Amino acid sequence: MKNLIERYIAAVVGQLPENEREEVAKELRSNIYDMLSEQPSDAEIEQVLHSMGSPTKLAEQYRQNPRYLISPQVYDDYLRLLKLLVPIIGVITLIVGAVAGGIETFQQSGTVSSVLQVMIQTGIQSGVSGVMQTLVWTTIGFVIAERTGLLNHKKREEWKLEDLPPLTTEKQIPISDAVAEIVAVLVFNTFLILGALSVLPQVFSKTDHGFVNVSLFSDSFTRFLIPVLIIGTILTLIVSVLKLIDRRWSNRVCVWSIIDHAVSAVMWVLLLLHNNIFSQELVNLLQEQTWSSGDVLHYISTGDTASIRMFISVIIVVVAAIQIGMVIYYRSKRNLTQRFLKQRQV
């Protein structure tokens, strides 16, 4: 078995913080070779690695800060789930709290300052509460599952050399990247959808009776916008979840990424071909003011937005092409890495 020792070392240090990996790898490699003869056979290597035990248990022995509330066998799963849930639930609860508080205040008082103040206050409170609830209940859930035996299969699993992951120099896709994509698409598209449905205040106009909310988009444009946002959200979530599962630029991650970028670009370009984007109320409001010829609001008030929409469409196409090119680059780089490792093993 080629590179079996290096695969074992990689499986151990991969579960440690980055600042500890190099030192532990050197020490572990030295210990393994001290236990082997000068020209060890495959059977001797297997026997030594078996005697050292599961990489997960060995990694726990090397950790500088031992953890005991949740056992080492499931602790990595616990952390992985927290990294996924905490940002998502925190942002969702922040948005829901801010929107709910803003709508209630707007219906009662209708003043911009009070609405913004309540939205910030309730949003922060809801976000913090959501994060704390996630931490508490996820921890309790893992503790109960372990104590009641639901996770015992992880402890009883007999470790095998065949379980070692293949040796690779390829960097993993950071969990933070996938989580950031999920949070960003949920926040951005949620605000757009709520704004398009006039649930979230968009543009305020001052009248004799106070401030009134003016719709930003026309009804005909909204009917096309909402499906585009929903489809785009679903595609991005699929890609992000696959990144969390594979942690590599695998075939399915690359294929879905290309589909996401291509379909999203086409949908947004088609959306920008719509002539009647903004509501008539907004256009009338803008026409009451005087704008310079170089101001975007001037073109919106006159309805002459064709050049702006074309410019934005070109930017969307260029950005999508760059993103697809980056996906292809990552995939080709991964293929080169795998080919190089195979040559080393021959």
XYZ file of C-alpha atoms in Angstrom:
346
model
C 0.000 0.000 0.000
C 1.610 3.197 -1.211
C 1.700 6.309 0.987
C -0.220 4.525 3.738
C 1.852 6.186 6.452
C 1.364 9.666 4.994
C -2.371 9.038 4.635
C -2.535 8.034 8.293
C -0.609 11.128 9.382
C -2.838 13.348 7.215
C -5.957 11.776 8.758
C -4.655 12.605 12.242
C -3.376 16.145 11.723
C -6.387 17.055 9.583
C -8.453 17.039 12.779
C -6.111 19.449 14.578
C -5.817 23.251 14.430
C -3.537 24.430 11.625
C -0.938 25.892 13.999
C -0.440 22.429 15.565
C -0.382 20.279 12.433
C 3.228 20.647 11.292
C 4.746 19.859 14.682
C 2.411 16.917 15.303
C 3.079 15.519 11.809
C 6.836 15.556 12.405
C 6.494 13.884 15.791
C 4.019 11.287 14.554
C 6.095 10.451 11.473
C 9.174 10.000 13.650
C 7.292 7.712 16.060
C 5.955 5.546 13.236
C 9.320 5.056 11.546
C 10.936 4.267 14.910
C 8.524 1.338 15.186
C 9.351 0.045 11.705
C 12.357 -1.800 10.357
C 14.632 -0.202 7.766
C 12.776 -1.772 4.853
C 9.294 -2.527 6.186
C 6.818 -4.637 4.284
C 3.212 -3.644 3.704
C 2.113 -6.110 6.375
C 4.494 -4.570 8.927
C 3.243 -1.049 8.122
C -0.355 -2.175 8.508
C 0.393 -3.819 11.849
C 2.077 -0.694 13.239
C -0.701 1.624 12.094
C -3.327 -0.725 13.515
C -1.501 -0.720 16.819
C -1.599 3.090 16.916
C -5.368 3.025 16.703
C -7.989 5.254 15.118
C -6.728 8.610 13.763
C -9.641 10.337 15.521
C -8.671 8.990 18.946
C -4.996 9.703 18.340
C -5.778 13.258 17.244
C -7.648 13.790 20.498
C -4.541 12.791 22.439
C -2.525 15.416 20.589
C -5.003 18.207 21.205
C -3.638 20.883 23.497
C -7.105 21.616 24.897
C -8.942 18.367 25.746
C -12.744 18.369 25.386
C -14.966 16.209 27.530
C -18.577 17.406 27.431
C -19.011 15.809 24.013
C -16.834 12.841 23.129
C -14.056 13.117 20.506
C -15.903 10.677 18.238
C -18.687 13.179 17.539
C -17.088 16.490 18.515
C -16.043 17.340 14.964
C -19.596 16.686 13.752
C -20.852 18.912 16.559
C -18.553 21.789 15.577
C -19.354 21.360 11.895
C -23.084 21.594 12.615
C -22.619 24.687 14.786
C -20.578 26.446 12.090
C -23.411 25.756 9.681
C -26.397 26.588 11.896
C -25.209 29.570 13.953
C -24.683 32.071 11.092
C -27.774 30.958 9.175
C -30.187 30.987 12.115
C -28.611 34.153 13.519
C -29.119 36.083 10.284
C -32.612 34.668 9.658
C -33.823 35.538 13.169
C -32.222 38.985 12.853
C -34.085 39.654 9.622
C -37.400 38.279 10.897
C -37.143 40.270 14.123
C -36.195 43.482 12.335
C -38.950 43.166 9.734
C -41.619 42.237 12.291
C -40.649 45.094 14.593
C -40.413 47.578 11.714
C -43.830 46.653 10.310
C -45.504 46.895 13.708
C -43.921 50.281 14.434
C -44.704 51.580 10.944
C -48.363 50.691 11.366
C -48.504 52.431 14.726
C -46.449 55.599 14.239
C -45.396 55.763 10.583
C -42.254 57.816 11.265
C -39.009 56.778 9.617
C -36.803 57.367 12.647
C -38.916 55.241 14.958
C -39.186 52.429 12.383
C -35.416 52.286 11.845
C -34.714 52.455 15.568
C -37.090 49.597 16.358
C -35.812 47.511 13.399
C -32.208 47.793 14.614
C -33.130 47.078 18.214
C -35.455 44.128 17.600
C -33.176 42.751 14.882
C -30.144 42.617 17.178
C -32.181 41.159 20.029
C -33.695 38.469 17.812
C -30.335 37.632 16.200
C -28.542 37.249 19.533
C -31.431 35.201 20.910
C -31.401 32.944 17.831
C -27.652 32.335 18.123
C -27.871 31.541 21.842
C -30.822 29.206 21.324
C -28.929 27.435 18.535
C -25.832 26.952 20.707
C -27.825 25.717 23.685
C -30.178 23.331 21.892
C -27.529 21.902 19.557
C -25.300 21.140 22.544
C -28.178 19.647 24.518
C -29.216 17.578 21.508
C -25.737 16.076 21.073
C -25.362 15.380 24.792
C -28.756 13.658 24.986
C -28.105 11.680 21.786
C -24.785 10.420 23.156
C -26.109 9.614 26.607
C -29.110 7.724 25.230
C -26.987 5.706 22.814
C -28.211 7.250 19.555
C -24.623 8.042 18.566
C -23.016 4.929 19.979
C -22.483 3.517 16.497
C -19.759 6.097 16.025
C -17.966 4.826 19.105
C -18.303 1.137 18.269
C -17.211 1.408 14.657
C -14.074 -0.656 14.168
C -11.390 1.412 12.522
C -9.901 0.044 9.301
C -6.966 1.123 7.185
C -9.314 1.258 4.211
C -11.097 4.128 5.968
C -8.086 6.411 5.549
C -8.810 9.278 3.141
C -6.661 9.477 0.004
C -3.530 11.565 0.272
C -3.967 14.961 -1.344
C -2.373 18.396 -1.307
C -5.613 19.969 -2.436
C -6.995 22.606 -0.103
C -10.475 22.091 1.236
C -13.256 24.568 0.528
C -13.580 26.485 3.826
C -16.862 25.953 5.640
C -17.001 29.712 6.177
C -17.169 30.298 2.404
C -20.197 28.064 1.932
C -21.926 29.464 5.027
C -21.227 33.034 3.876
C -22.814 32.248 0.492
C -25.909 30.835 2.195
C -26.244 33.821 4.512
C -25.649 36.348 1.730
C -28.195 34.865 -0.687
C -30.815 34.486 2.046
C -30.362 38.061 3.296
C -30.181 39.710 -0.137
C -33.027 37.788 -1.752
C -35.231 37.967 1.342
C -34.969 41.755 1.391
C -35.687 41.936 -2.340
C -38.696 39.629 -2.103
C -40.132 41.452 0.921
C -39.506 44.757 -0.811
C -41.108 43.602 -4.047
C -44.186 42.445 -2.122
C -44.293 45.814 -0.296
C -43.974 43.995 3.023
C -40.743 45.822 3.780
C -40.786 49.637 3.471
C -38.833 50.695 0.369
C -39.182 54.389 -0.518
C -40.795 56.972 1.739
C -42.661 60.007 0.451
C -43.618 62.887 2.726
C -47.220 64.072 2.492
C -49.511 66.239 4.587
C -50.424 63.121 6.564
C -46.828 62.088 7.263
C -44.664 59.541 5.484
C -46.128 56.982 3.105
C -44.444 53.939 1.588
C -43.977 54.033 -2.185
C -43.537 50.773 -4.102
C -40.162 50.450 -5.778
C -41.045 47.976 -8.550
C -44.022 47.744 -10.868
C -46.492 44.870 -10.505
C -45.562 43.396 -13.893
C -41.858 43.424 -13.025
C -42.516 41.910 -9.587
C -44.273 38.921 -11.152
C -41.029 38.080 -12.972
C -38.655 39.145 -10.181
C -39.930 36.850 -7.414
C -39.587 33.566 -9.403
C -36.081 34.617 -10.476
C -35.088 35.250 -6.854
C -36.575 31.946 -5.692
C -34.849 29.923 -8.430
C -31.557 31.739 -7.820
C -31.801 31.098 -4.077
C -32.474 27.382 -4.591
C -29.529 26.985 -6.994
C -27.116 28.798 -4.693
C -28.278 26.766 -1.694
C -27.718 23.522 -3.630
C -24.162 24.571 -4.522
C -23.391 25.710 -0.969
C -24.726 22.513 0.600
C -22.664 20.407 -1.834
C -19.578 22.434 -0.891
C -20.265 21.697 2.772
C -20.620 17.987 2.014
C -17.720 17.479 -0.437
C -15.381 20.250 0.776
C -13.677 19.864 -2.639
C -14.236 21.080 -6.180
C -15.759 17.749 -7.077
C -17.594 17.068 -10.335
C -21.018 17.745 -8.884
C -19.897 20.930 -7.110
C -18.413 22.249 -10.356
C -21.415 21.251 -12.491
C -23.943 22.821 -10.132
C -21.773 25.941 -9.758
C -21.675 26.407 -13.528
C -25.452 25.834 -13.743
C -25.994 28.355 -10.934
C -23.857 31.087 -12.530
C -25.171 30.509 -16.066
C -28.869 30.242 -15.192
C -28.725 33.206 -12.801
C -26.994 35.385 -15.392
C -29.539 34.477 -18.099
C -32.484 35.118 -15.769
C -31.192 38.513 -14.648
C -30.421 39.616 -18.210
C -33.919 38.592 -19.307
C -35.297 40.405 -16.286
C -33.491 43.596 -17.263
C -35.086 43.478 -20.713
C -38.320 44.428 -19.003
C -39.123 48.040 -19.910
C -41.454 48.791 -17.026
C -39.244 48.027 -14.018
C -40.151 50.801 -11.575
C -43.601 51.630 -10.240
C -45.497 54.621 -11.569
C -45.720 56.026 -8.020
C -41.913 56.103 -7.804
C -41.597 57.676 -11.255
C -44.141 60.390 -10.317
C -42.254 61.031 -7.079
C -38.940 61.418 -8.899
C -40.482 63.696 -11.524
C -41.344 66.174 -8.774
C -37.620 66.750 -8.204
C -34.903 68.196 -10.426
C -32.019 65.849 -11.204
C -28.759 66.391 -13.052
C -28.387 64.722 -16.454
C -25.728 62.385 -15.077
C -27.867 61.151 -12.186
C -29.374 57.665 -12.445
C -32.580 58.955 -10.861
C -32.930 61.363 -13.783
C -33.117 58.460 -16.241
C -35.576 56.611 -14.011
C -37.827 59.671 -13.833
C -37.798 60.028 -17.637
C -38.109 56.303 -18.287
C -34.985 56.301 -20.473
C -33.197 53.398 -18.767
C -32.283 51.288 -21.790
C -28.577 52.215 -21.739
C -28.325 51.622 -17.990
C -30.030 48.244 -18.247
C -27.729 47.258 -21.100
C -24.655 48.298 -19.112
C -25.770 46.278 -16.079
C -26.530 43.279 -18.322
C -23.004 43.371 -19.759
C -21.547 43.477 -16.236
C -23.687 40.485 -15.210
C -22.539 38.456 -18.229
C -18.862 39.325 -17.670
C -19.028 38.487 -13.952
C -20.799 35.171 -14.691
C -18.166 34.297 -17.306
C -15.376 35.029 -14.823
C -17.080 32.916 -12.155
C -17.550 29.993 -14.546
C -13.926 30.353 -15.636
C -12.806 30.201 -11.993
C -14.847 27.026 -11.442
C -13.202 25.402 -14.482
C -9.796 26.527 -13.217
C -10.411 25.029 -9.764
C -11.541 21.767 -11.335
C -8.549 21.550 -13.702
C -6.217 22.365 -10.813
C -7.763 19.522 -8.810
C -7.294 17.136 -11.761
C -3.635 18.104 -12.026
C -3.156 17.522 -8.314
C -4.752 14.085 -8.483
C -2.667 13.150 -11.537
C 0.513 14.259 -9.774
C -0.302 12.176 -6.696
C -1.025 9.108 -8.808
C 2.355 9.466 -10.513
C 4.041 9.648 -7.125
C 2.319 6.472 -6.012
C 3.463 4.486 -9.067
